[in-house]
Amino acid sequence: MSQATQHTTERKRERVREMLREDFTPHDTSKQALYHEHDGKWRFEDISQRHHDGEQLYKDLGLKPFDRVLEKAAKTGHPVHRFPDTFLSSIIHTDDRDLLALEEGDLDYFAEQPRTRQRVMAWLADHPEVVEHLDDGGREIHGHSKPGKGKTSFVNVVGVGRNLEVNNDTILWMLMGDESGAIDEFEMLPVVRYMTALVPKDVEIQVTANPVDYRLPEVEVELDDVFRDVVEYEDPVDLFDKVVPGGLYGVLPDPQFRGCERIMAAAYNHPGEVDEPGEVTPLRDFVFAVHKVRAKYDVYLHPTTLIVDEFGDLLPKNPEADASDKHRKVTDWPATYGKMRKKNGSLFAMSHSLKRVHEDVLEKERWFATFPMTPTPSPMSGLGEVGLPKGYTKHMNKGQAAIWNGLHYAPVSWPNPYRGYEFNGEISISYPEWQEGMSDV
């Protein structure tokens, strides 16, 4: 390669890095940002005169304040208000103390919470017909459709943006990874300016930006070129010692599975320990250990939401009793999820089809989202009654969905979060040591 060609290539690489900087300039003025900027050396509770991430992110995503959305829904008789047991009950997270304060009209109870949540609570206090449909504890929305129907934008805008605005939950977006050790489905770009990467300690991680424009080269970048902060954890228990209320985190799985066997009482095999590729534990199984810690270890009790994509791969309908004890992990999920929910743990799960998900898992879930051009599920084992009419979403467009339970449904919509990006392409994260180990098995 000539010197001129090398210079041109480097110029193009720098252009890619420049696009990333323009798109993902970190939002660094919030309480959560300041805490991680100082490596957790300041007590989170002592950081005052700063807003929460959730008080700004919803604006960046093009959302109107939720209390105004609620007021308009009440005035127009929108199904979201007429059937509050659907979307409102699934997106507004409350515990028994919150509900008591609302029933008593004691808004002072919420005085220390973010202003966006205070406004929603004030609206609820004036609408007891909605409050009576709210439950205490965690919630879930399980979305389903084929790819390209809007599940990812829904999670970014509603599961993250609206969730932080209304609830100030701690959100853990679990990055699953495939058998090769690559995380190619990096789908949180609209919210990554607010996101801290939680990464396993002492593990080599490679990050690559691959533009769609064939004239631009693939470029190796650093995690903090994309994420706002990078924080290391040692195991799933230590992970919960690193997070703060209202924080948004992208969780990279630990390819060494440290602590997972002890937590789950189940096998976790990395490539250097087995003779056959099929005996290697998928990286996605790290989710089981994080889920179990949040449910049973009581190391972190602030309301928490787990975001899990490819839910049918994690919790398949017919799990095998394989070398990774998949059957044991899957059948343990429903009881563990019930415990997590009682401790204000919530879930946003996305699947291609509800038919692929284990029936005992479906039985524990109460709210579902069906996306455009997606058939309404038929009642099946575990799912129970379906409150959504047949064919309801066939005329919907991207950016719309129906939220339903066993009795009712309500349509919702959200803005496109992908507009205006300089960088058009994929961000890929991989573990070189894992990939090398897989090639040797």
CSV table of C-alpha atoms in Angstrom, one decimal:
chain,number,residue,atom,x,y,z
A,1,MET,CA,0.0,0.0,0.0
A,2,SER,CA,1.4,3.4,-1.0
A,3,GLN,CA,1.9,6.2,1.4
A,4,ALA,CA,-0.8,8.2,-0.3
A,5,THR,CA,-3.3,5.3,0.0
A,6,GLN,CA,-2.4,4.9,3.7
A,7,HIS,CA,-3.0,8.6,4.2
A,8,THR,CA,-6.4,8.4,2.5
A,9,THR,CA,-7.4,5.4,4.5
A,10,GLU,CA,-6.5,7.0,7.8
A,11,ARG,CA,-8.4,10.1,6.8
A,12,LYS,CA,-11.5,8.0,6.2
A,13,ARG,CA,-11.0,6.2,9.5
A,14,GLU,CA,-10.9,9.6,11.2
A,15,ARG,CA,-14.1,10.6,9.5
A,16,VAL,CA,-15.8,7.5,11.0
A,17,ARG,CA,-14.5,8.4,14.4
A,18,GLU,CA,-15.7,12.0,13.9
A,19,MET,CA,-19.2,10.8,13.0
A,20,LEU,CA,-19.3,8.7,16.2
A,21,ARG,CA,-18.2,11.7,18.3
A,22,GLU,CA,-20.9,13.9,16.7
A,23,ASP,CA,-23.6,11.3,17.2
A,24,PHE,CA,-22.7,10.0,20.6
A,25,THR,CA,-21.4,13.1,22.5
A,26,PRO,CA,-22.2,12.0,26.1
A,27,HIS,CA,-24.8,13.7,28.1
A,28,ASP,CA,-22.5,14.5,31.1
A,29,THR,CA,-24.4,16.9,33.3
A,30,SER,CA,-26.8,14.6,35.2
A,31,LYS,CA,-26.5,13.1,38.7
A,32,GLN,CA,-25.8,9.7,37.1
A,33,ALA,CA,-23.1,11.0,34.8
A,34,LEU,CA,-21.4,12.9,37.6
A,35,TYR,CA,-21.4,9.9,39.8
A,36,HIS,CA,-19.6,7.7,37.3
A,37,GLU,CA,-17.3,10.5,36.1
A,38,HIS,CA,-15.8,10.4,39.6
A,39,ASP,CA,-15.7,6.6,39.7
A,40,GLY,CA,-18.3,6.3,42.4
A,41,LYS,CA,-16.1,8.1,44.9
A,42,TRP,CA,-19.0,10.5,45.7
A,43,ARG,CA,-22.1,9.3,47.4
A,44,PHE,CA,-24.9,9.4,44.9
A,45,GLU,CA,-27.3,10.8,47.5
A,46,ASP,CA,-25.0,13.8,48.1
A,47,ILE,CA,-25.0,14.9,44.4
A,48,SER,CA,-27.5,17.7,44.5
A,49,GLN,CA,-28.5,20.5,42.1
A,50,ARG,CA,-28.3,18.1,39.2
A,51,HIS,CA,-31.1,16.6,37.1
A,52,HIS,CA,-31.6,12.9,36.5
A,53,ASP,CA,-31.0,11.4,33.1
A,54,GLY,CA,-34.7,10.5,32.8
A,55,GLU,CA,-35.6,14.2,33.1
A,56,GLN,CA,-33.8,15.0,29.8
A,57,LEU,CA,-33.6,11.8,27.7
A,58,TYR,CA,-37.3,11.7,26.9
A,59,LYS,CA,-37.0,15.2,25.3
A,60,ASP,CA,-34.1,14.0,23.2
A,61,LEU,CA,-36.2,11.2,21.9
A,62,GLY,CA,-39.0,13.5,20.8
A,63,LEU,CA,-41.5,12.5,23.5
A,64,LYS,CA,-44.0,14.9,25.1
A,65,PRO,CA,-44.1,15.0,29.0
A,66,PHE,CA,-46.0,11.9,30.1
A,67,ASP,CA,-48.3,13.8,32.4
A,68,ARG,CA,-49.5,15.9,29.4
A,69,VAL,CA,-50.0,12.7,27.4
A,70,LEU,CA,-52.1,11.3,30.2
A,71,GLU,CA,-54.2,14.5,30.5
A,72,LYS,CA,-54.9,14.4,26.8
A,73,ALA,CA,-55.8,10.7,26.9
A,74,ALA,CA,-58.3,11.4,29.7
A,75,LYS,CA,-59.9,14.3,27.8
A,76,THR,CA,-60.2,12.4,24.5
A,77,GLY,CA,-61.2,9.1,26.0
A,78,HIS,CA,-58.2,7.3,24.5
A,79,PRO,CA,-58.1,3.5,25.2
A,80,VAL,CA,-54.9,4.0,27.2
A,81,HIS,CA,-57.1,5.9,29.7
A,82,ARG,CA,-60.3,3.9,29.3
A,83,PHE,CA,-58.4,0.6,29.9
A,84,PRO,CA,-55.7,1.6,32.4
A,85,ASP,CA,-55.0,-2.1,33.2
A,86,THR,CA,-53.2,-2.3,29.8
A,87,PHE,CA,-50.4,0.3,29.0
A,88,LEU,CA,-50.6,2.5,32.1
A,89,SER,CA,-50.5,-0.4,34.5
A,90,SER,CA,-47.5,-1.9,32.7
A,91,ILE,CA,-45.4,1.3,32.3
A,92,ILE,CA,-46.1,3.1,35.6
A,93,HIS,CA,-44.1,1.3,38.3
A,94,THR,CA,-45.4,1.7,41.9
A,95,ASP,CA,-44.9,-0.1,45.2
A,96,ASP,CA,-47.3,-0.4,48.1
A,97,ARG,CA,-46.0,2.8,49.7
A,98,ASP,CA,-46.5,4.7,46.5
A,99,LEU,CA,-50.0,3.5,46.2
A,100,LEU,CA,-50.8,4.4,49.8
A,101,ALA,CA,-49.5,7.9,49.2
A,102,LEU,CA,-51.6,8.3,46.1
A,103,GLU,CA,-54.7,7.1,47.9
A,104,GLU,CA,-54.1,9.6,50.7
A,105,GLY,CA,-53.2,12.4,48.3
A,106,ASP,CA,-49.8,12.8,50.0
A,107,LEU,CA,-47.7,14.2,47.2
A,108,ASP,CA,-45.0,15.3,49.7
A,109,TYR,CA,-44.0,11.6,49.8
A,110,PHE,CA,-42.7,12.0,46.2
A,111,ALA,CA,-40.8,15.2,46.9
A,112,GLU,CA,-37.3,13.6,46.7
A,113,GLN,CA,-38.1,11.9,43.4
A,114,PRO,CA,-37.4,13.4,39.9
A,115,ARG,CA,-39.7,16.1,38.8
A,116,THR,CA,-41.0,14.1,35.9
A,117,ARG,CA,-42.1,11.3,38.2
A,118,GLN,CA,-43.6,13.9,40.6
A,119,ARG,CA,-45.8,15.3,37.8
A,120,VAL,CA,-47.0,11.8,36.9
A,121,MET,CA,-47.8,11.0,40.5
A,122,ALA,CA,-49.7,14.4,40.8
A,123,TRP,CA,-51.8,13.5,37.8
A,124,LEU,CA,-52.5,10.0,39.3
A,125,ALA,CA,-53.6,11.5,42.6
A,126,ASP,CA,-56.3,13.3,40.7
A,127,HIS,CA,-57.4,10.1,38.9
A,128,PRO,CA,-58.3,7.4,41.3
A,129,GLU,CA,-60.0,5.5,38.5
A,130,VAL,CA,-56.5,4.8,37.2
A,131,VAL,CA,-54.7,4.2,40.5
A,132,GLU,CA,-57.1,1.4,41.4
A,133,HIS,CA,-55.7,-0.5,38.4
A,134,LEU,CA,-52.0,-0.1,39.4
A,135,ASP,CA,-50.3,-3.0,41.2
A,136,ASP,CA,-47.3,-2.9,43.6
A,137,GLY,CA,-44.0,-4.5,42.5
A,138,GLY,CA,-42.4,-5.0,39.1
A,139,ARG,CA,-44.1,-5.1,35.7
A,140,GLU,CA,-43.2,-6.5,32.3
A,141,ILE,CA,-44.0,-5.9,28.7
A,142,HIS,CA,-43.2,-8.9,26.3
A,143,GLY,CA,-43.2,-7.7,22.7
A,144,HIS,CA,-43.3,-10.0,19.7
A,145,SER,CA,-43.0,-9.7,16.0
A,146,LYS,CA,-40.7,-10.6,13.1
A,147,PRO,CA,-37.6,-8.4,12.7
A,148,GLY,CA,-38.1,-4.9,11.3
A,149,LYS,CA,-41.5,-4.2,12.8
A,150,GLY,CA,-40.4,-1.7,15.5
A,151,LYS,CA,-39.5,-3.8,18.6
A,152,THR,CA,-36.1,-2.1,19.0
A,153,SER,CA,-37.4,1.5,18.6
A,154,PHE,CA,-40.1,0.6,21.1
A,155,VAL,CA,-37.6,-0.5,23.7
A,156,ASN,CA,-35.4,2.5,23.1
A,157,VAL,CA,-38.2,5.0,23.4
A,158,VAL,CA,-40.7,3.4,25.8
A,159,GLY,CA,-38.6,0.8,27.6
A,160,VAL,CA,-35.8,3.3,28.3
A,161,GLY,CA,-36.9,6.9,27.6
A,162,ARG,CA,-40.4,6.7,29.0
A,163,ASN,CA,-39.4,4.3,31.8
A,164,LEU,CA,-36.6,6.6,33.1
A,165,GLU,CA,-38.9,9.7,32.8
A,166,VAL,CA,-41.8,8.1,34.7
A,167,ASN,CA,-40.1,5.6,37.1
A,168,ASN,CA,-36.4,6.5,37.4
A,169,ASP,CA,-35.7,2.8,37.3
A,170,THR,CA,-32.2,1.5,37.1
A,171,ILE,CA,-32.1,-0.1,33.6
A,172,LEU,CA,-29.9,-3.0,32.7
A,173,TRP,CA,-29.9,-3.6,28.9
A,174,MET,CA,-28.5,-7.1,28.6
A,175,LEU,CA,-26.2,-7.5,25.6
A,176,MET,CA,-26.6,-11.1,24.6
A,177,GLY,CA,-23.8,-12.1,22.3
A,178,ASP,CA,-23.8,-15.1,20.0
A,179,GLU,CA,-21.9,-18.4,20.0
A,180,SER,CA,-18.9,-16.8,18.2
A,181,GLY,CA,-18.5,-14.3,21.0
A,182,ALA,CA,-19.7,-11.3,19.0
A,183,ILE,CA,-22.4,-8.8,20.0
A,184,ASP,CA,-23.6,-7.6,16.6
A,185,GLU,CA,-27.1,-6.7,17.6
A,186,PHE,CA,-26.0,-3.4,19.1
A,187,GLU,CA,-29.4,-1.7,19.1
A,188,MET,CA,-29.4,1.0,21.8
A,189,LEU,CA,-27.7,3.7,19.7
A,190,PRO,CA,-30.6,6.2,20.3
A,191,VAL,CA,-29.9,6.2,24.0
A,192,VAL,CA,-26.2,5.3,24.2
A,193,ARG,CA,-25.2,8.9,25.0
A,194,TYR,CA,-26.8,8.3,28.4
A,195,MET,CA,-25.5,4.7,28.8
A,196,THR,CA,-22.7,3.3,31.0
A,197,ALA,CA,-21.1,0.1,29.8
A,198,LEU,CA,-20.8,-2.5,32.5
A,199,VAL,CA,-17.9,-4.7,31.4
A,200,PRO,CA,-16.2,-7.8,32.9
A,201,LYS,CA,-12.9,-7.0,34.6
A,202,ASP,CA,-9.7,-8.1,33.0
A,203,VAL,CA,-11.3,-9.3,29.7
A,204,GLU,CA,-10.1,-8.2,26.3
A,205,ILE,CA,-12.9,-6.5,24.4
A,206,GLN,CA,-12.8,-5.4,20.8
A,207,VAL,CA,-15.2,-2.7,19.4
A,208,THR,CA,-15.6,-2.1,15.7
A,209,ALA,CA,-17.5,0.5,13.8
A,210,ASN,CA,-18.6,-0.8,10.3
A,211,PRO,CA,-20.2,1.9,8.2
A,212,VAL,CA,-22.8,1.0,5.6
A,213,ASP,CA,-21.0,3.3,3.1
A,214,TYR,CA,-18.6,1.0,1.3
A,215,ARG,CA,-16.2,3.8,0.7
A,216,LEU,CA,-15.5,4.1,4.4
A,217,PRO,CA,-13.4,1.5,6.2
A,218,GLU,CA,-14.2,-0.6,9.2
A,219,VAL,CA,-12.6,1.1,12.2
A,220,GLU,CA,-11.6,-0.3,15.6
A,221,VAL,CA,-12.7,2.1,18.3
A,222,GLU,CA,-12.8,2.2,22.1
A,223,LEU,CA,-15.9,1.5,24.3
A,224,ASP,CA,-15.9,5.1,25.5
A,225,ASP,CA,-16.1,6.3,21.9
A,226,VAL,CA,-19.7,5.0,22.0
A,227,PHE,CA,-20.7,4.7,25.7
A,228,ARG,CA,-20.8,7.6,28.1
A,229,ASP,CA,-18.8,5.7,30.7
A,230,VAL,CA,-17.2,2.3,31.2
A,231,VAL,CA,-17.3,0.6,34.5
A,232,GLU,CA,-15.8,-2.8,35.3
A,233,TYR,CA,-17.5,-5.5,37.4
A,234,GLU,CA,-16.1,-8.8,38.9
A,235,ASP,CA,-19.2,-11.0,38.9
A,236,PRO,CA,-23.0,-10.6,38.9
A,237,VAL,CA,-23.1,-9.6,42.6
A,238,ASP,CA,-20.4,-7.0,42.2
A,239,LEU,CA,-22.3,-5.7,39.1
A,240,PHE,CA,-25.1,-4.5,41.3
A,241,ASP,CA,-22.7,-2.6,43.5
A,242,LYS,CA,-21.7,-0.5,40.5
A,243,VAL,CA,-25.1,0.9,39.5
A,244,VAL,CA,-27.2,3.8,40.8
A,245,PRO,CA,-30.9,4.8,40.8
A,246,GLY,CA,-32.0,6.1,37.4
A,247,GLY,CA,-28.9,4.9,35.7
A,248,LEU,CA,-28.9,3.3,32.2
A,249,TYR,CA,-26.4,0.4,31.7
A,250,GLY,CA,-25.4,-1.8,28.8
A,251,VAL,CA,-24.3,-5.0,30.4
A,252,LEU,CA,-21.6,-7.0,28.5
A,253,PRO,CA,-21.6,-10.6,29.6
A,254,ASP,CA,-18.6,-12.1,31.3
A,255,PRO,CA,-17.1,-14.8,29.0
A,256,GLN,CA,-15.5,-16.4,32.0
A,257,PHE,CA,-18.8,-16.6,33.8
A,258,ARG,CA,-17.2,-15.8,37.2
A,259,GLY,CA,-19.6,-16.5,40.0
A,260,CYS,CA,-22.4,-17.8,37.8
A,261,GLU,CA,-22.1,-21.5,38.7
A,262,ARG,CA,-22.3,-20.7,42.4
A,263,ILE,CA,-25.3,-18.4,41.9
A,264,MET,CA,-27.3,-20.7,39.6
A,265,ALA,CA,-26.1,-24.1,40.9
A,266,ALA,CA,-25.8,-24.9,37.2
A,267,ALA,CA,-23.0,-25.5,34.7
A,268,TYR,CA,-21.3,-22.7,32.9
A,269,ASN,CA,-18.6,-23.9,30.4
A,270,HIS,CA,-16.3,-21.6,28.4
A,271,PRO,CA,-14.4,-22.8,25.4
A,272,GLY,CA,-11.2,-23.9,27.2
A,273,GLU,CA,-13.1,-26.4,29.4
A,274,VAL,CA,-14.9,-28.6,26.8
A,275,ASP,CA,-14.2,-30.8,23.8
A,276,GLU,CA,-17.2,-30.0,21.7
A,277,PRO,CA,-18.6,-26.7,20.5
A,278,GLY,CA,-22.1,-27.7,21.6
A,279,GLU,CA,-20.9,-28.0,25.2
A,280,VAL,CA,-19.9,-24.4,25.4
A,281,THR,CA,-22.3,-22.3,27.4
A,282,PRO,CA,-23.8,-19.4,25.3
A,283,LEU,CA,-22.9,-16.0,26.5
A,284,ARG,CA,-26.6,-15.2,26.8
A,285,ASP,CA,-26.8,-17.5,29.8
A,286,PHE,CA,-25.1,-14.7,31.8
A,287,VAL,CA,-28.5,-13.2,32.0
A,288,PHE,CA,-29.8,-16.0,34.3
A,289,ALA,CA,-27.2,-15.1,36.9
A,290,VAL,CA,-27.9,-11.4,36.8
A,291,HIS,CA,-31.7,-12.1,37.1
A,292,LYS,CA,-31.1,-14.5,40.0
A,293,VAL,CA,-29.0,-12.0,41.9
A,294,ARG,CA,-31.5,-9.2,41.5
A,295,ALA,CA,-34.3,-11.5,42.7
A,296,LYS,CA,-32.7,-13.2,45.7
A,297,TYR,CA,-29.5,-11.6,46.9
A,298,ASP,CA,-31.0,-8.2,48.1
A,299,VAL,CA,-27.7,-6.4,47.2
A,300,TYR,CA,-29.7,-3.7,45.3
A,301,LEU,CA,-33.3,-3.0,45.8
A,302,HIS,CA,-34.0,0.3,43.9
A,303,PRO,CA,-36.6,-0.4,41.2
A,304,THR,CA,-34.8,-2.1,38.3
A,305,THR,CA,-35.7,-3.0,34.7
A,306,LEU,CA,-33.9,-5.8,32.8
A,307,ILE,CA,-34.1,-5.5,29.0
A,308,VAL,CA,-33.7,-8.8,27.2
A,309,ASP,CA,-33.9,-9.3,23.5
A,310,GLU,CA,-34.1,-12.6,21.7
A,311,PHE,CA,-36.1,-13.9,24.7
A,312,GLY,CA,-37.1,-17.1,22.9
A,313,ASP,CA,-33.5,-18.1,22.5
A,314,LEU,CA,-32.9,-17.5,26.2
A,315,LEU,CA,-36.0,-19.3,27.4
A,316,PRO,CA,-37.0,-21.8,24.7
A,317,LYS,CA,-40.2,-23.8,24.7
A,318,ASN,CA,-38.3,-27.1,24.9
A,319,PRO,CA,-35.0,-26.6,26.7
A,320,GLU,CA,-32.6,-29.5,26.7
A,321,ALA,CA,-30.9,-31.0,29.7
A,322,ASP,CA,-27.5,-30.3,28.1
A,323,ALA,CA,-23.9,-29.7,29.3
A,324,SER,CA,-24.9,-26.2,30.3
A,325,ASP,CA,-27.9,-27.3,32.3
A,326,LYS,CA,-30.2,-25.3,30.0
A,327,HIS,CA,-33.3,-27.1,31.2
A,328,ARG,CA,-32.6,-26.3,34.9
A,329,LYS,CA,-31.9,-22.6,34.1
A,330,VAL,CA,-35.1,-22.2,32.1
A,331,THR,CA,-37.4,-23.9,34.5
A,332,ASP,CA,-35.9,-21.9,37.4
A,333,TRP,CA,-36.8,-18.6,35.7
A,334,PRO,CA,-40.5,-18.3,36.5
A,335,ALA,CA,-40.1,-18.7,40.3
A,336,THR,CA,-37.1,-16.4,40.2
A,337,TYR,CA,-38.9,-13.8,38.2
A,338,GLY,CA,-41.8,-13.9,40.6
A,339,LYS,CA,-39.4,-13.1,43.4
A,340,MET,CA,-37.8,-10.3,41.4
A,341,ARG,CA,-41.1,-8.8,40.6
A,342,LYS,CA,-42.1,-8.7,44.3
A,343,LYS,CA,-38.8,-6.7,44.9
A,344,ASN,CA,-39.7,-4.1,42.2
A,345,GLY,CA,-37.8,-5.8,39.4
A,346,SER,CA,-39.3,-5.3,36.0
A,347,LEU,CA,-38.7,-6.7,32.5
A,348,PHE,CA,-38.9,-5.6,28.9
A,349,ALA,CA,-38.6,-8.8,26.8
A,350,MET,CA,-38.6,-9.1,23.0
A,351,SER,CA,-39.3,-12.2,21.0
A,352,HIS,CA,-39.9,-13.2,17.3
A,353,SER,CA,-42.8,-15.4,18.4
A,354,LEU,CA,-44.5,-16.2,21.7
A,355,LYS,CA,-44.8,-19.8,20.6
A,356,ARG,CA,-41.1,-20.2,21.0
A,357,VAL,CA,-41.1,-19.2,24.7
A,358,HIS,CA,-41.4,-21.7,27.5
A,359,GLU,CA,-45.0,-21.9,28.7
A,360,ASP,CA,-44.2,-21.5,32.4
A,361,VAL,CA,-42.4,-18.3,31.6
A,362,LEU,CA,-45.4,-16.9,29.6
A,363,GLU,CA,-47.7,-17.9,32.5
A,364,LYS,CA,-45.8,-15.5,34.8
A,365,GLU,CA,-46.2,-12.6,32.4
A,366,ARG,CA,-49.2,-10.2,32.3
A,367,TRP,CA,-48.7,-7.6,29.6
A,368,PHE,CA,-47.7,-8.1,25.9
A,369,ALA,CA,-47.1,-5.9,22.9
A,370,THR,CA,-48.0,-6.9,19.4
A,371,PHE,CA,-46.3,-5.0,16.6
A,372,PRO,CA,-47.5,-4.1,13.0
A,373,MET,CA,-48.3,-6.9,10.6
A,374,THR,CA,-48.0,-9.4,13.4
A,375,PRO,CA,-50.8,-12.0,13.9
A,376,THR,CA,-52.6,-11.8,17.2
A,377,PRO,CA,-51.5,-14.9,19.3
A,378,SER,CA,-54.1,-17.6,19.9
A,379,PRO,CA,-54.7,-18.7,23.4
A,380,MET,CA,-52.0,-21.3,24.2
A,381,SER,CA,-50.6,-23.2,27.2
A,382,GLY,CA,-49.1,-20.6,29.5
A,383,LEU,CA,-50.5,-17.6,27.7
A,384,GLY,CA,-54.1,-17.9,28.7
A,385,GLU,CA,-56.7,-15.4,27.4
A,386,VAL,CA,-55.7,-12.9,24.8
A,387,GLY,CA,-57.4,-9.5,25.0
A,388,LEU,CA,-56.4,-8.4,21.5
A,389,PRO,CA,-58.8,-8.9,18.5
A,390,LYS,CA,-57.6,-11.0,15.6
A,391,GLY,CA,-55.8,-9.1,12.9
A,392,TYR,CA,-55.8,-5.8,14.9
A,393,THR,CA,-52.2,-4.8,14.0
A,394,LYS,CA,-52.3,-5.6,10.3
A,395,HIS,CA,-53.1,-1.9,9.4
A,396,MET,CA,-50.6,-0.4,11.9
A,397,ASN,CA,-47.4,1.3,10.8
A,398,LYS,CA,-43.9,1.1,12.3
A,399,GLY,CA,-43.9,3.2,15.5
A,400,GLN,CA,-47.2,1.7,16.6
A,401,ALA,CA,-48.1,-1.3,18.7
A,402,ALA,CA,-51.0,-2.7,20.8
A,403,ILE,CA,-50.4,-3.3,24.5
A,404,TRP,CA,-52.7,-6.0,25.9
A,405,ASN,CA,-53.5,-8.3,28.7
A,406,GLY,CA,-56.1,-11.1,29.1
A,407,LEU,CA,-59.0,-8.6,29.0
A,408,HIS,CA,-58.2,-5.4,27.2
A,409,TYR,CA,-55.9,-3.7,24.7
A,410,ALA,CA,-54.8,-0.2,23.9
A,411,PRO,CA,-52.8,1.2,20.9
A,412,VAL,CA,-49.7,3.2,21.6
A,413,SER,CA,-47.3,5.1,19.3
A,414,TRP,CA,-43.9,6.6,19.6
A,415,PRO,CA,-41.5,8.8,17.5
A,416,ASN,CA,-38.7,7.4,15.3
A,417,PRO,CA,-35.5,7.6,17.4
A,418,TYR,CA,-33.1,7.0,14.5
A,419,ARG,CA,-33.5,10.3,12.7
A,420,GLY,CA,-30.5,12.6,12.0
A,421,TYR,CA,-27.5,10.3,12.7
A,422,GLU,CA,-24.2,11.0,10.9
A,423,PHE,CA,-23.0,7.4,11.4
A,424,ASN,CA,-25.0,4.8,9.5
A,425,GLY,CA,-23.7,1.3,10.2
A,426,GLU,CA,-23.1,-1.3,12.8
A,427,ILE,CA,-21.2,-1.3,16.1
A,428,SER,CA,-19.8,-4.7,16.8
A,429,ILE,CA,-18.4,-5.9,20.2
A,430,SER,CA,-16.4,-9.1,20.5
A,431,TYR,CA,-14.2,-11.1,22.8
A,432,PRO,CA,-11.0,-12.1,21.0
A,433,GLU,CA,-10.0,-14.7,23.6
A,434,TRP,CA,-13.4,-16.3,23.4
A,435,GLN,CA,-13.3,-16.4,19.6
A,436,GLU,CA,-9.9,-18.0,19.6
A,437,GLY,CA,-11.0,-20.6,22.1
A,438,MET,CA,-14.1,-21.4,20.0
A,439,SER,CA,-11.9,-21.9,16.9
A,440,ASP,CA,-9.8,-24.5,18.9
A,441,VAL,CA,-12.8,-26.5,20.1
